[in-house]
Short mmCIF file of C-alpha atoms in Angstrom, two decimals:
data_model
loop_
_atom_site.label_atom_id
_atom_site.label_comp_id
_atom_site.label_asym_id
_atom_site.label_seq_id
_atom_site.Cartn_x
_atom_site.Cartn_y
_atom_site.Cartn_z
CA MET A 1 129.25 -35.28 -2.20
CA ARG A 2 129.00 -31.28 -1.47
CA THR A 3 126.27 -31.47 -3.65
CA PHE A 4 124.70 -34.46 -1.82
CA ARG A 5 124.46 -32.18 1.48
CA ASN A 6 123.32 -29.53 0.08
CA ARG A 7 120.40 -30.98 -1.51
CA ASN A 8 120.00 -32.50 2.09
CA ALA A 9 119.88 -29.83 3.99
CA VAL A 10 117.77 -27.96 1.44
CA LEU A 11 115.16 -31.19 1.85
CA GLY A 12 115.68 -31.05 5.60
CA ALA A 13 114.60 -27.39 5.63
CA ALA A 14 111.25 -28.12 3.74
CA ALA A 15 110.68 -30.11 6.34
CA THR A 16 110.97 -28.01 9.08
CA ALA A 17 108.67 -25.53 7.14
CA VAL A 18 105.80 -28.43 6.88
CA LEU A 19 106.12 -29.34 10.36
CA ALA A 20 106.54 -25.37 11.48
CA LEU A 21 103.32 -25.03 9.79
CA ALA A 22 101.10 -28.28 10.41
CA LEU A 23 101.83 -27.15 14.74
CA THR A 24 101.18 -23.35 13.35
CA ALA A 25 97.27 -25.35 12.00
CA CYS A 26 96.83 -27.17 14.60
CA GLY A 27 97.71 -25.26 17.92
CA GLY A 28 99.67 -21.98 17.16
CA ASP A 29 102.05 -22.15 19.76
CA GLY A 30 103.33 -25.97 19.55
CA SER A 31 102.06 -26.60 22.60
CA GLY A 32 99.24 -29.15 21.23
CA THR A 33 96.31 -27.33 22.38
CA LYS A 34 93.62 -26.10 19.72
CA ALA A 35 93.32 -21.88 19.39
CA ALA A 36 90.38 -20.74 18.99
CA GLY A 37 88.54 -19.89 15.24
CA PRO A 38 86.12 -20.10 12.93
CA ALA A 39 84.02 -22.84 13.20
CA ASP A 40 84.23 -26.13 10.60
CA ASP A 41 82.40 -25.27 7.24
CA SER A 42 80.41 -27.70 7.20
CA ALA A 43 79.10 -27.09 10.68
CA SER A 44 78.57 -23.28 10.20
CA ALA A 45 76.77 -24.30 7.34
CA LYS A 46 73.62 -25.93 8.68
CA ALA A 47 73.89 -23.82 11.59
CA THR A 48 72.52 -21.02 8.98
CA VAL A 49 69.64 -23.38 7.92
CA ALA A 50 68.65 -24.17 10.24
CA ALA A 51 68.08 -20.28 11.40
CA LYS A 52 67.08 -19.59 7.96
CA ASP A 53 64.46 -22.00 8.89
CA THR A 54 63.81 -20.80 11.99
CA SER A 55 63.79 -17.59 10.78
CA LYS A 56 61.12 -18.44 8.26
CA ASP A 57 58.68 -20.00 10.44
CA THR A 58 58.72 -17.85 13.03
CA ALA A 59 57.66 -14.46 10.06
CA GLY A 60 55.33 -17.38 8.48
CA ASP A 61 53.74 -17.98 12.69
CA ALA A 62 53.68 -14.28 12.26
CA ALA A 63 51.89 -13.60 8.75
CA GLN A 64 49.44 -16.68 9.88
CA ASP A 65 47.90 -15.23 13.40
CA GLN A 66 48.09 -11.64 10.82
CA GLY A 67 46.23 -13.32 8.69
CA SER A 68 43.86 -14.81 11.03
CA THR A 69 43.10 -11.57 12.88
CA ALA A 70 42.65 -10.24 9.77
CA GLY A 71 40.07 -13.21 8.57
CA ASP A 72 38.24 -13.09 12.08
CA GLY A 73 38.19 -8.62 11.76
CA ALA A 74 36.40 -8.86 7.87
CA LYS A 75 33.86 -10.68 8.94
CA THR A 76 32.99 -9.02 11.93
CA GLY A 77 32.34 -6.10 9.82
CA GLY A 78 30.98 -7.87 7.25
CA GLY A 79 28.39 -8.42 9.59
CA SER A 80 28.34 -4.39 10.77
CA THR A 81 27.74 -3.66 7.13
CA ASP A 82 24.77 -6.18 6.55
CA ALA A 83 23.08 -5.04 9.23
CA VAL A 84 19.80 -3.25 8.58
CA THR A 85 18.11 -0.05 9.67
CA SER A 86 14.79 -0.80 11.93
CA SER A 87 11.59 1.25 10.37
CA THR A 88 12.40 2.64 13.83
CA GLY A 89 15.87 3.90 12.19
CA LYS A 90 17.29 2.18 14.77
CA SER A 91 19.76 -0.60 14.29
CA ASN A 92 19.02 -4.25 14.69
CA GLY A 93 22.44 -4.95 15.18
CA GLY A 94 26.13 -2.92 13.95
CA ALA A 95 26.47 0.39 11.03
CA ALA A 96 23.32 0.52 8.70
CA LYS A 97 24.18 0.32 4.74
CA THR A 98 25.18 3.23 3.39
CA GLY A 99 22.80 5.28 1.86
CA GLY A 100 20.06 2.94 3.28
CA SER A 101 16.63 4.90 3.29
CA ALA A 102 14.35 4.18 5.78
CA ALA A 103 10.70 1.55 5.88
CA GLY A 104 8.34 3.82 5.80
CA ASP A 105 4.69 3.86 6.88
CA THR A 106 2.68 0.38 6.17
CA SER A 107 0.26 0.63 8.38
CA ASP A 108 -4.26 1.15 7.27
CA SER A 109 -4.69 4.47 9.34
CA TYR A 110 -2.72 5.63 7.29
CA ALA A 111 -3.45 4.87 3.97
CA TYR A 112 -6.91 5.83 4.98
CA LYS A 113 -5.13 9.56 5.90
CA HIS A 114 -3.27 9.15 2.39
CA PRO A 115 -4.23 9.06 -1.04
CA CYS A 116 -1.98 7.02 -3.31
CA LYS A 117 -0.79 9.10 -6.07
CA SER A 118 0.20 8.24 -9.90
CA GLY A 119 3.76 8.26 -8.98
CA ASP A 120 3.93 5.79 -6.24
CA LEU A 121 1.95 3.08 -8.59
CA SER A 122 2.26 1.12 -11.60
CA VAL A 123 -0.66 -0.57 -13.69
CA ARG A 124 -0.58 -3.73 -15.18
CA VAL A 125 -4.13 -5.22 -17.18
CA TYR A 126 -4.06 -8.75 -18.78
CA ALA A 127 -6.39 -11.67 -19.38
CA ARG A 128 -7.01 -13.92 -16.94
CA GLU A 129 -6.41 -17.88 -16.90
CA GLY A 130 -9.20 -20.04 -18.11
CA SER A 131 -10.95 -17.17 -19.11
CA ALA A 132 -11.79 -15.67 -22.67
CA THR A 133 -13.67 -12.64 -21.26
CA GLN A 134 -12.81 -11.66 -17.95
CA HIS A 135 -8.97 -9.37 -17.45
CA VAL A 136 -7.42 -9.06 -14.08
CA ILE A 137 -6.69 -5.25 -12.95
CA GLU A 138 -3.51 -4.91 -10.94
CA VAL A 139 -1.69 -2.03 -8.76
CA ASN A 140 1.46 -2.61 -7.48
CA ASN A 141 2.20 -0.05 -4.54
CA THR A 142 5.68 1.07 -5.17
CA GLY A 143 6.41 3.64 -2.57
CA LYS A 144 7.84 3.26 0.73
CA ASN A 145 4.71 4.01 2.25
CA SER A 146 0.86 2.50 2.79
CA CYS A 147 -2.04 4.22 0.68
CA GLY A 148 -5.31 3.87 -0.22
CA LEU A 149 -7.52 4.22 -2.53
CA SER A 150 -10.33 4.12 -4.02
CA TYR A 151 -12.76 1.13 -3.44
CA PHE A 152 -12.85 0.01 -7.45
CA PRO A 153 -10.89 1.11 -9.84
CA ARG A 154 -13.09 3.76 -12.11
CA VAL A 155 -13.28 1.48 -15.74
CA SER A 156 -14.89 2.64 -18.94
CA LEU A 157 -14.50 0.89 -22.24
CA GLY A 158 -14.76 1.89 -25.61
CA ALA A 159 -12.65 2.75 -29.04
CA ALA A 160 -9.39 3.51 -28.92
CA LYS A 161 -10.37 6.47 -32.29
CA ALA A 162 -13.54 7.80 -31.16
CA THR A 163 -13.10 11.37 -30.57
CA ASP A 164 -15.95 11.29 -28.45
CA HIS A 165 -16.17 9.48 -25.07
CA SER A 166 -18.99 9.89 -23.80
CA GLY A 167 -20.83 6.33 -25.19
CA ASP A 168 -18.70 4.37 -23.32
CA ILE A 169 -19.31 1.10 -21.59
CA ILE A 170 -19.59 1.78 -17.60
CA PRO A 171 -19.06 -1.99 -16.33
CA LEU A 172 -21.88 -2.96 -13.34
CA VAL A 173 -20.27 -3.17 -9.65
CA PRO A 174 -21.06 -4.39 -5.91
CA GLY A 175 -23.49 -1.96 -3.88
CA GLY A 176 -23.77 -2.23 -0.76
CA LEU A 177 -20.65 -0.59 -0.53
CA GLY A 178 -19.56 0.92 3.51
CA GLY A 179 -16.96 0.63 6.13
CA ALA A 180 -13.52 1.85 5.82
CA PRO A 181 -12.72 5.53 4.45
CA ALA A 182 -10.64 3.37 2.23
CA TYR A 183 -8.92 0.00 0.26
CA PRO A 184 -5.62 0.15 1.79
CA VAL A 185 -2.04 -1.10 0.21
CA LYS A 186 1.02 -1.78 1.51
CA PRO A 187 4.21 -0.71 0.45
CA LYS A 188 5.12 -3.97 -2.47
CA THR A 189 1.80 -4.92 -2.34
CA ALA A 190 -1.23 -4.85 -5.37
CA ALA A 191 -4.59 -4.43 -5.43
CA ILE A 192 -6.65 -6.59 -7.74
CA ALA A 193 -10.11 -6.29 -9.46
CA VAL A 194 -11.80 -8.31 -12.04
CA ILE A 195 -14.26 -7.00 -14.86
CA ASP A 196 -15.96 -9.69 -16.95
CA LEU A 197 -16.09 -8.71 -20.51
CA ASN A 198 -19.33 -10.33 -21.64
CA PRO A 199 -20.19 -12.61 -18.14
CA GLY A 200 -23.86 -13.98 -20.04
CA GLY A 201 -21.45 -14.80 -23.40
CA GLY A 202 -24.21 -14.03 -25.64
CA ASN A 203 -23.74 -11.33 -28.62
CA GLY A 204 -22.57 -7.73 -27.37
CA VAL A 205 -21.24 -4.82 -29.70
CA THR A 206 -17.45 -5.47 -31.60
CA TRP A 207 -16.60 -1.68 -31.94
CA VAL A 208 -15.16 -1.15 -27.95
CA ASP A 209 -10.93 -2.26 -28.71
CA GLU A 210 -9.54 -0.24 -25.62
CA LEU A 211 -10.38 -0.64 -21.53
CA ASN A 212 -9.52 2.58 -19.30
CA VAL A 213 -8.59 2.42 -16.46
CA LEU A 214 -8.05 5.33 -13.20
CA ALA A 215 -7.12 3.86 -10.67
CA ASP A 216 -8.60 5.99 -8.14
CA GLY A 217 -12.04 6.89 -9.48
CA ASP A 218 -12.25 9.54 -5.76
CA HIS A 219 -8.82 11.36 -5.40
CA MET A 220 -7.57 11.17 -9.14
CA ALA A 221 -8.32 14.08 -12.14
CA ASN A 222 -9.05 12.79 -15.57
CA ALA A 223 -6.32 13.41 -17.42
CA GLU A 224 -4.04 10.57 -15.20
CA GLN A 225 -6.65 7.63 -16.59
CA LEU A 226 -4.74 4.92 -18.51
CA ASN A 227 -5.47 3.34 -21.60
CA PHE A 228 -4.70 -0.88 -21.95
CA PRO A 229 -6.23 -1.82 -25.39
CA LEU A 230 -7.89 -5.41 -26.07
CA GLY A 231 -7.26 -6.71 -29.51
CA PRO A 232 -9.73 -7.23 -32.22
CA ASP A 233 -12.73 -9.47 -32.19
CA VAL A 234 -13.80 -8.60 -28.63
CA LYS A 235 -17.44 -8.67 -27.51
CA VAL A 236 -18.97 -6.59 -25.01
CA GLY A 237 -21.63 -7.31 -23.27
CA THR A 238 -23.04 -6.13 -19.68
CA PRO A 239 -19.18 -6.54 -17.88
CA LYS A 240 -18.84 -6.45 -14.54
CA LEU A 241 -16.60 -4.77 -12.05
CA GLY A 242 -15.71 -6.42 -8.86
CA LEU A 243 -13.78 -4.50 -5.62
CA TYR A 244 -10.01 -4.47 -5.45
CA GLU A 245 -9.30 -7.38 -3.20
CA ARG A 246 -6.36 -9.24 -2.15
CA THR A 247 -6.42 -12.67 -4.59
CA VAL A 248 -7.80 -12.60 -7.82
CA ALA A 249 -9.80 -15.68 -6.74
CA ASP A 250 -11.16 -12.85 -4.07
CA ALA A 251 -11.88 -10.45 -7.13
CA VAL A 252 -13.79 -12.64 -9.25
CA ALA A 253 -16.09 -13.86 -6.48
CA SER A 254 -16.17 -9.83 -5.76
CA MET A 255 -16.98 -9.01 -10.19
CA LYS A 256 -19.56 -11.71 -9.79
CA GLN A 257 -21.84 -9.39 -7.41
CA ALA A 258 -21.86 -5.96 -9.45
CA ASN A 259 -25.50 -5.88 -9.93
CA MET A 260 -25.40 -1.90 -10.23
CA LYS A 261 -24.16 1.37 -12.11
CA PRO A 262 -21.49 3.17 -10.13
#
């Protein structure tokens, strides 16, 4: 019986301890009022997630606003960079491109006072499409200013291997010339002349295989003459050369008026 009572005492003491622990967890002082303490774990986790989401949204909005501002700035800057400087040196709207050069003088009056230089010209010679005897002489102004040429190029026809060119053939040109002091050529444009090697289409000489061109016979030295091969089986008979014109059609019409030696 003593053992039984001791066992009950132990159980009673244990129950008392559990009750005291429960009271401590509920109120701490047994009064039944819940003491202030840490929030519920699930509520705390939800609050933490909400705070992170709010922070993410705020950061995202800020980044978006900054991106929008940067984008607007890039658009504005692009327009400024692409602005082109006018011929007067003033900007048309925005900063000029770095390293860009101002446009030159493109007036005819400037060309009349400034003969073209060989270094500012590019010369081409090619067969005119649709004709077996006509060739186009195209003189391009690659400089930044207008310049003046003689009314027609100085042209001769000869043999490339000849040591003496005194016998080269000189084509006829239009007569009755007069007017402006030069033929003006604006930058990035061409002066075009057409030569017909054999207008009559009859039997001509066959020893000619080269077309010699001096773009401006009035101001350029003979050393600046250019030589263009014509190929084999060329027949030359009383050739005709027209004045410089803006188009091939106008140059052909001018060539047909050729009637005298230059």
